[in-house]
Tab-separated table of C-alpha atoms in Angstrom:
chain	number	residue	atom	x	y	z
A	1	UNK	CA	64.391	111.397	97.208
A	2	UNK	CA	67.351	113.649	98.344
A	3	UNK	CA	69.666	114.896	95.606
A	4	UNK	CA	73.078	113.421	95.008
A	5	UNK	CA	75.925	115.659	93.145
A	6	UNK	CA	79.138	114.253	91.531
A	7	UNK	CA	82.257	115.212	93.613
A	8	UNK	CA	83.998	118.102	91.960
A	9	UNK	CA	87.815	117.617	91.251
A	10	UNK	CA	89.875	120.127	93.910
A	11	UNK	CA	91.470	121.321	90.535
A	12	UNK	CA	88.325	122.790	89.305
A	13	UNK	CA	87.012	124.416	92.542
A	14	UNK	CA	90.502	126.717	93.497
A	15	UNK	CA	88.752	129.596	91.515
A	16	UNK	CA	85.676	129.622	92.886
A	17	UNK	CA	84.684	133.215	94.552
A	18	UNK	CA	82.322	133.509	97.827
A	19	UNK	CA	79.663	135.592	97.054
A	20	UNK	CA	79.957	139.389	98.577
A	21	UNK	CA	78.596	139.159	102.244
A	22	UNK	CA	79.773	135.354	102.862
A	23	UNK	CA	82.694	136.024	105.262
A	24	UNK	CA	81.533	140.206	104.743
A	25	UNK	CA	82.614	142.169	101.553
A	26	UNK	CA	85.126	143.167	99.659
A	27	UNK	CA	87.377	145.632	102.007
A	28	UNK	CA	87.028	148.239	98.652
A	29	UNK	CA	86.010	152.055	98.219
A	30	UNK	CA	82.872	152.097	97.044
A	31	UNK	CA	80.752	155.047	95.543
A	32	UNK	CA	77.456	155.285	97.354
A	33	UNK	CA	76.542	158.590	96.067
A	34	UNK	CA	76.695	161.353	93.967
A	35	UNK	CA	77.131	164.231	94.630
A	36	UNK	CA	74.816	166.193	93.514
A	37	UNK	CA	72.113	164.205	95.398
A	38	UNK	CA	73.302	165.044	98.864
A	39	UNK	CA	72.787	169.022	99.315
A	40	UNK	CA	74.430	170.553	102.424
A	41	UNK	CA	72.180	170.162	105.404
A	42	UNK	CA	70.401	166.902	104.353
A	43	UNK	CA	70.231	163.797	104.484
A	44	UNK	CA	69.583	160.618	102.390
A	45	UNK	CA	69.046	156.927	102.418
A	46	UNK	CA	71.312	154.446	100.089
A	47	UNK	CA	71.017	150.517	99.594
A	48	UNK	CA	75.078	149.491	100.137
A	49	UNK	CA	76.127	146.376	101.026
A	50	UNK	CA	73.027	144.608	101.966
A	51	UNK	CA	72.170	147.241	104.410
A	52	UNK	CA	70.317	150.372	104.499
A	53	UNK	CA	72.851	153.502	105.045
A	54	UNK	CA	72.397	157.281	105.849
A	55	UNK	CA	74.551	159.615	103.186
A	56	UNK	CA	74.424	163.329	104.702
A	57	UNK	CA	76.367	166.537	104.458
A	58	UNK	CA	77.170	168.846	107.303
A	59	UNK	CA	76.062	172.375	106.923
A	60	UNK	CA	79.530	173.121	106.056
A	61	UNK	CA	79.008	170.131	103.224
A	62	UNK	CA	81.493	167.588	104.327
A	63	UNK	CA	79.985	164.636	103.347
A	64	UNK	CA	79.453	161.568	105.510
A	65	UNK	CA	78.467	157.882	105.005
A	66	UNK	CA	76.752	156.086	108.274
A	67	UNK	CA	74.750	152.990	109.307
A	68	UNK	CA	71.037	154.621	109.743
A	69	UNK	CA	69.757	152.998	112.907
A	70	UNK	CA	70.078	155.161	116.069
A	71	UNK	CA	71.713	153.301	119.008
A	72	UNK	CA	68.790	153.788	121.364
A	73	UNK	CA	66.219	152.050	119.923
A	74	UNK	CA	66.515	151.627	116.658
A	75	UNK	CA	64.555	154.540	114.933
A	76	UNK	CA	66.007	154.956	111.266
A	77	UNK	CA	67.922	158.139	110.943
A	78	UNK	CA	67.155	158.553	107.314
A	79	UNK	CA	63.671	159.323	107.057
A	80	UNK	CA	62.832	161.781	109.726
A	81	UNK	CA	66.695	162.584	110.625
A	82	UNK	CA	67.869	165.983	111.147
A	83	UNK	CA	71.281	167.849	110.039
A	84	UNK	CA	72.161	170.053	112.557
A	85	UNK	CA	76.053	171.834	112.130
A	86	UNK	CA	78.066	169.180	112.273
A	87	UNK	CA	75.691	166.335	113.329
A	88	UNK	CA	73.021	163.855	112.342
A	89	UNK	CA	70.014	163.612	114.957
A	90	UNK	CA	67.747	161.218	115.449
A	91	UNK	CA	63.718	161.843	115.057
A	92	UNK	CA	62.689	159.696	118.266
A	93	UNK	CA	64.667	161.298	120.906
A	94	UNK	CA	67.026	163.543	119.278
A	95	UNK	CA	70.279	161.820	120.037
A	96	UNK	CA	72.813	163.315	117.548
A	97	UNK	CA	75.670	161.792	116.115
A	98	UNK	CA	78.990	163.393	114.939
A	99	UNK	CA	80.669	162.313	111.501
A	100	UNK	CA	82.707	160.068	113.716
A	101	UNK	CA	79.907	158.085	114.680
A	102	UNK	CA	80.101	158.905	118.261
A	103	UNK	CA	76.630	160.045	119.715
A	104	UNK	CA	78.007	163.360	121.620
A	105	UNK	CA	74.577	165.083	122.777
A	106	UNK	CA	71.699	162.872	124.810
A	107	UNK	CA	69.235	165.844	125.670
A	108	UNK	CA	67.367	163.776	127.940
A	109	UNK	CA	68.293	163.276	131.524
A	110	UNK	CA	71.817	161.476	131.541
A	111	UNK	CA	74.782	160.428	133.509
A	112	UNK	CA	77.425	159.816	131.001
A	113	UNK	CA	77.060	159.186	127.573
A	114	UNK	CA	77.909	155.681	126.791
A	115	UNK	CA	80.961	154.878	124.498
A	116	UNK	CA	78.844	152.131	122.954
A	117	UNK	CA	76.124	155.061	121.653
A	118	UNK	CA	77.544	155.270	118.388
A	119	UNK	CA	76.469	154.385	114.858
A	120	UNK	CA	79.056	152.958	112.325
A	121	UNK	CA	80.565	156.092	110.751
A	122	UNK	CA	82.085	154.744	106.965
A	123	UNK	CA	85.407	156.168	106.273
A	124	UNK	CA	84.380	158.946	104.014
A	125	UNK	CA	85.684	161.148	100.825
A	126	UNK	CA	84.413	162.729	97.969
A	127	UNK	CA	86.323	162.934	94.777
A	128	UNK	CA	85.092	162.839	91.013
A	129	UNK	CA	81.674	164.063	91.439
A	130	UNK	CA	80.735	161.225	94.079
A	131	UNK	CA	80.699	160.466	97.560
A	132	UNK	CA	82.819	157.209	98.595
A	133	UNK	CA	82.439	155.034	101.369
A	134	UNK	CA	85.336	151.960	102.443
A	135	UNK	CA	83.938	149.211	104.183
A	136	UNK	CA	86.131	148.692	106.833
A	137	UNK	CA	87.479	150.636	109.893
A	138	UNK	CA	90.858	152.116	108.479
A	139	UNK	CA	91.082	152.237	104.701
A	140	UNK	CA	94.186	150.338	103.762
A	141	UNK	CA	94.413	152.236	99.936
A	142	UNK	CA	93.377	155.799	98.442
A	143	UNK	CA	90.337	156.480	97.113
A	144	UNK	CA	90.225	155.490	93.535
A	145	UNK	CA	91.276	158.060	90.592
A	146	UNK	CA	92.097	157.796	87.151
A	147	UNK	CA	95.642	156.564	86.477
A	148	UNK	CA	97.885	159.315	86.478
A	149	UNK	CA	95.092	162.188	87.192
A	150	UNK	CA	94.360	164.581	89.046
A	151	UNK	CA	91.050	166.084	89.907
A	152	UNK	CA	91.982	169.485	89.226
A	153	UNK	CA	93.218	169.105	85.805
A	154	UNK	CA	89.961	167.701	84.441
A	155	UNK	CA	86.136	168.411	83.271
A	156	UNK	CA	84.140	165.438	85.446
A	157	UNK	CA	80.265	164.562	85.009
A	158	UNK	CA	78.762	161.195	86.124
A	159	UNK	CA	76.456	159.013	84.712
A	160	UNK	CA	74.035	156.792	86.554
A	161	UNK	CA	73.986	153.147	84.866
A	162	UNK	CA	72.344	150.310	85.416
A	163	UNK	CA	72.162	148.242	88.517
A	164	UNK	CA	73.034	144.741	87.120
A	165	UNK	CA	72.125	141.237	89.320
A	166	UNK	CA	76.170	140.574	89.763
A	167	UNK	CA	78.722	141.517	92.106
A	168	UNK	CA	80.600	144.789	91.195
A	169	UNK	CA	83.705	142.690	90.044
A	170	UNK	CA	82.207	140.986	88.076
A	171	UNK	CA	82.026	143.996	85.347
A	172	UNK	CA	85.035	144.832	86.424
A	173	UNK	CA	86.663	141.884	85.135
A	174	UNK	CA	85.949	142.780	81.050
A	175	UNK	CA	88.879	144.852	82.104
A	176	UNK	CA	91.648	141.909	81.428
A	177	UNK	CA	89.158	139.716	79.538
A	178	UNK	CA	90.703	140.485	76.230
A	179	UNK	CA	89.103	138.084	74.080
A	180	UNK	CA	85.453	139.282	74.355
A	181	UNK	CA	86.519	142.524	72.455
A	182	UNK	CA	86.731	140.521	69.817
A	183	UNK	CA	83.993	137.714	70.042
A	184	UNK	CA	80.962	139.725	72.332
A	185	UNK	CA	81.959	143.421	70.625
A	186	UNK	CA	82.901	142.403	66.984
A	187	UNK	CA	86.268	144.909	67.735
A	188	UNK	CA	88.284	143.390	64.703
A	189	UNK	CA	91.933	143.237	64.584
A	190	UNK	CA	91.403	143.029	68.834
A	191	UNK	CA	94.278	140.887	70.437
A	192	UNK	CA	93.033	137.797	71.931
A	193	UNK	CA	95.828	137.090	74.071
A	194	UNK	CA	97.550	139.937	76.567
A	195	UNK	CA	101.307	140.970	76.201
A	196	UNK	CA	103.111	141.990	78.959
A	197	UNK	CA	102.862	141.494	82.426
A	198	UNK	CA	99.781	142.798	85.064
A	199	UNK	CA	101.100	143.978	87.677
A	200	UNK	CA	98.977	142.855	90.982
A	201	UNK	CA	99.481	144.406	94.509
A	202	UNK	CA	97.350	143.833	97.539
A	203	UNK	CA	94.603	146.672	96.533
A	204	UNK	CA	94.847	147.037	92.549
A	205	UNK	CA	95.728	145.341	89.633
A	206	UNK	CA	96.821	146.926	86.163
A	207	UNK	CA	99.590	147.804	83.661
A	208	UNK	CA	101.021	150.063	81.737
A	209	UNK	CA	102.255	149.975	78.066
A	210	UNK	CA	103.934	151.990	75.644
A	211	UNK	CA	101.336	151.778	71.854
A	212	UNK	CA	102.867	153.296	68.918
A	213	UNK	CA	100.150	153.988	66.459
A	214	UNK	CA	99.442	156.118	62.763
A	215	UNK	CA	98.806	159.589	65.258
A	216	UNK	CA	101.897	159.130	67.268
A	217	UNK	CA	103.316	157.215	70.824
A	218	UNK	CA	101.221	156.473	73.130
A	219	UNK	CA	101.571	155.791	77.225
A	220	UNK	CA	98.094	153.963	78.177
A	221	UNK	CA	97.151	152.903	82.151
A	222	UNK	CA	94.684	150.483	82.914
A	223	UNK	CA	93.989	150.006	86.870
A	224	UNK	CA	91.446	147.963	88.946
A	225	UNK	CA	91.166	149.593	92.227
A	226	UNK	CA	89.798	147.189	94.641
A	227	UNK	CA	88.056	144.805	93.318
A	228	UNK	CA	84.949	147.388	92.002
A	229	UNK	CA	86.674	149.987	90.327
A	230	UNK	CA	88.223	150.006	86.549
A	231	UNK	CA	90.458	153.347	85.425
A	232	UNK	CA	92.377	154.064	82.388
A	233	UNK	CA	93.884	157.160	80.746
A	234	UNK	CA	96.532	157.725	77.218
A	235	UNK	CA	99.130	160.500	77.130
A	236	UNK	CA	101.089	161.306	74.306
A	237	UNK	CA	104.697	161.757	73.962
A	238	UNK	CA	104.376	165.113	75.398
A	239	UNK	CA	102.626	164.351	78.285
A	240	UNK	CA	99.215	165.650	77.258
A	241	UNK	CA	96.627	164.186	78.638
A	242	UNK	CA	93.911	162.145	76.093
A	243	UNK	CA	91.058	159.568	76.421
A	244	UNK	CA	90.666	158.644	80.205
A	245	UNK	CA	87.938	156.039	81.223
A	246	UNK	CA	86.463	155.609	85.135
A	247	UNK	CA	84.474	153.285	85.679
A	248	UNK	CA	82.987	152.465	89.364
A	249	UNK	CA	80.516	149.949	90.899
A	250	UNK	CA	78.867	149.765	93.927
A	251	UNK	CA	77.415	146.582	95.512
A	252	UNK	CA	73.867	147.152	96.809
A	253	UNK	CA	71.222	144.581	98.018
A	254	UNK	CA	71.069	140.973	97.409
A	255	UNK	CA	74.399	140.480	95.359
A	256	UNK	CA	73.707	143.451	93.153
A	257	UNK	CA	75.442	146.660	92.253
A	258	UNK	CA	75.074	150.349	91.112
A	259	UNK	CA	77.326	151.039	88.163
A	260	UNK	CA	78.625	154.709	87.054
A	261	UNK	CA	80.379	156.177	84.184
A	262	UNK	CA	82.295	159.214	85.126
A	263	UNK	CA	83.399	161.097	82.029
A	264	UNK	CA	86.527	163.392	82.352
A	265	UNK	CA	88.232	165.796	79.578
A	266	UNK	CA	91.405	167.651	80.213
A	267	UNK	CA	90.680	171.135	81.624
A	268	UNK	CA	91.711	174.083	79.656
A	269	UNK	CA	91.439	177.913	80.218
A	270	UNK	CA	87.940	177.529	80.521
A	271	UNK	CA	86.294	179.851	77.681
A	272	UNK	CA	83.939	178.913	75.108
A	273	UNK	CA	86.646	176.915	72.830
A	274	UNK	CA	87.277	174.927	75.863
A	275	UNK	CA	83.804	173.846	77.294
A	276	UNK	CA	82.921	173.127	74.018
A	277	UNK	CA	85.772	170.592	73.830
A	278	UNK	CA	84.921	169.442	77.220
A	279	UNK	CA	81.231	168.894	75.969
A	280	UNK	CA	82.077	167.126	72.888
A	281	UNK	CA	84.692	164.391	75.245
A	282	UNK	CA	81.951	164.181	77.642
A	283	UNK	CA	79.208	163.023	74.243
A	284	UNK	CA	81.843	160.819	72.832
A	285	UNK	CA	82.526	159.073	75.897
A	286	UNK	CA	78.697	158.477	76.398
A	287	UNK	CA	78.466	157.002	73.130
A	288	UNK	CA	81.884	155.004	73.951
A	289	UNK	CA	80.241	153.585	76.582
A	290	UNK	CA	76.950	152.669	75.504
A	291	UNK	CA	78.845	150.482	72.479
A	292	UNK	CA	80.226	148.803	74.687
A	293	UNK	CA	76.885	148.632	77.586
A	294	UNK	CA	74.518	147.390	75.116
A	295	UNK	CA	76.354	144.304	74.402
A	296	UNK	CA	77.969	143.751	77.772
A	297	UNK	CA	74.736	144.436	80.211
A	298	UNK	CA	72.364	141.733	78.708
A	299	UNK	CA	75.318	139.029	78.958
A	300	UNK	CA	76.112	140.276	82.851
A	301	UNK	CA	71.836	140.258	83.573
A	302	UNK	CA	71.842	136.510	82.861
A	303	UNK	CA	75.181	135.238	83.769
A	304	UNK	CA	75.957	132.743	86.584
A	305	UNK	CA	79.781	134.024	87.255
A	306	UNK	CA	80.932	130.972	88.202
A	307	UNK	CA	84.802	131.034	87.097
A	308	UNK	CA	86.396	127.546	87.687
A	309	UNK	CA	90.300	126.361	86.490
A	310	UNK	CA	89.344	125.987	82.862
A	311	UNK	CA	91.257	129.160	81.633
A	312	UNK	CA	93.159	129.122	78.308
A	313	UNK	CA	96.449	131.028	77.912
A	314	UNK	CA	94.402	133.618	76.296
A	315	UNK	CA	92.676	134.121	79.531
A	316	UNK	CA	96.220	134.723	81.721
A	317	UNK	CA	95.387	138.367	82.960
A	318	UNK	CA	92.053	137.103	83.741
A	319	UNK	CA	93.114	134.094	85.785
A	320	UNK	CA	95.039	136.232	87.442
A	321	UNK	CA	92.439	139.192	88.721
A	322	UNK	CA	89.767	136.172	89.450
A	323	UNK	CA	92.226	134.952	91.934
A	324	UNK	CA	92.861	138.227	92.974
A	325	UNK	CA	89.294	138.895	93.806
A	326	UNK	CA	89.152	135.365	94.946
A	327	UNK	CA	91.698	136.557	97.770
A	328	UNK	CA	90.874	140.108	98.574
A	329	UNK	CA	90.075	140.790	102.185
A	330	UNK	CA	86.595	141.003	103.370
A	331	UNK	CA	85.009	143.318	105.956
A	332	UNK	CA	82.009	143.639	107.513
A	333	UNK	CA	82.312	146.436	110.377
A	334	UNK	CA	78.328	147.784	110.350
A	335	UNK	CA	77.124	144.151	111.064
A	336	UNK	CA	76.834	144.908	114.905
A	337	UNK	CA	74.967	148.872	114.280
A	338	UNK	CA	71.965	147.144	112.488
């Protein structure tokens, strides 16, 4: 007997979300890396995006995110592949590829070497301790930082999470899900309903909002780069710079993703007072976070996201970043280099 299934009202459907890799994935920055695991002159292999990749630093250390499958046949550049300079070469017959992706020396007896010997070289950076990789050809935003920060004016050290069975927005989306402060954390006294407006553009979301409290005036900014990557920071009236959260997720293999913690503290003059103030942020954010982990992971390793038009006004900002995510443009350039 063939299953039948009631007809679901249009009304209740205009929220649903394709999973990531129906139609390709989200055209985001992603962190595939840190970078501390790539040493100059090596290379390693990373799950991303349903594919295996190739992460792998010049000998000058410029990083470099590529498909892992040489052009000729096939053989996987990962796991017997070769830095040398400026180039990644392949075990089989030592075809080597630049950071562009182009495959520039053949050593074999050749004509020409053919445009189409390439891999798929990932628009690359490195920034906050990890290496970053944008699915698509041209990235169409920056890579992700803190709201307001720079890299040189802070302490950074990242954390390793979990990898959680959910697309990397769907974490992302406790961001402007106010209410579960209160009901899934037990925060008391926790708004249930956001003020203000959120400000959405075509590659973040986010706000920012004056908070007058007992220890002085406040400017707080909240920003969800992409659709995988949730920043926040606090100065005070005078412009120095306080807590600052960054938080980034990375989709991996079959609709699950890698999720990091990067703690930052302002950077000082650097002597003993001052790494001792950057140790104690660093231990106070990793206790931060886990409060909030070890309620929020076992809800997001048994959830089936499945967001429909049944939103309250309590859940406006979060209406509005599902349908965000719901629109954001999909990619899928190293489909053809597998």
């Amino acid at each position: 007997m063939s299953a039948t299934h009631a007809q679901v009202d249009p009304e209740l459907e205009d929220l649903v979300i394709a999973p990531q890799g129906q139609g390709g994935f989200h055209a985001c920055w992603y962190p595939v890396a840190t970078s501390t695991e790539v040493p100059a002159g090596e290379v390693v292999a990373k799950e991303f995006l349903d594919y295996q990749v190739a992460v792998w630093r010049t000998d000058a250390g410029v990083a470099q995110v590529s498909t892992s499958y040489c052009a000729h046949l096939g053989a996987d550049l990962t796991s017997l592949g070769v830095v040398l300079g400026d180039c990644l070469r392949c075990p089989y017959h030592h075809w080597q590829y630049a950071t562009s992706g182009e495959c520039v020396v053949i050593p074999a007896p050749h004509d020409e070497i053919p445009e189409t010997a390439r891999i798929f070289a990932y628009p690359t950076e490195e920034r906050f301790g990890l290496i970053w990789a944008y699915n698509g050809e041209v990235p169409h935003y920056d890579v992700p930082h803190p709201v307001g920060v720079t890299e040189d004016e802070v302490y950074y050290e990242v954390v390793v999470d979990e990898v959680l069975p959910v697309s990397s927005w769907a974490p992302v989306s406790n961001s402007v899900d106010l209410q579960h402060l209160s009901f899934l954390h037990g925060f008391e006294g926790a708004q249930l309903e956001p003020e203000g407006e959120l400000e959405v553009t075509d590659h973040y979301v986010g706000t920012t909002q004056v908070v007058e409290t007992t220890k002085g005036t406040f400017e707080t900014g909240m920003r969800t780069w992409g659709t995988n990557v949730f920043s926040g920071s606090r100065r005070d009236a005078d412009g120095n710079l306080g807590m600052v959260l960054f938080a980034p997720q990375c989709n991996i293999n079959n609709g699950r993703c890698q999720t990091y913690t990067v703690c930052l503290a302002a950077k000082g003059d650097g002597g003993p007072d001052d790494l001792a103030a950057r140790d104690a942020a660093f231990e106070g954010m990793k206790k931060q976070s886990w409060i909030f982990r070890k309620d929020d992971v076992p809800v997001q390793e048994g959830i089936h996201f499945r967001p429909r038009n049944l939103l309250s006004g309590a859940d406006r900002w979060l209406k509005l970043y599902l349908e965000y995510v719901r629109d954001f443009p999909r990619a899928d350039p190293a489909a053809r280099y597998q």
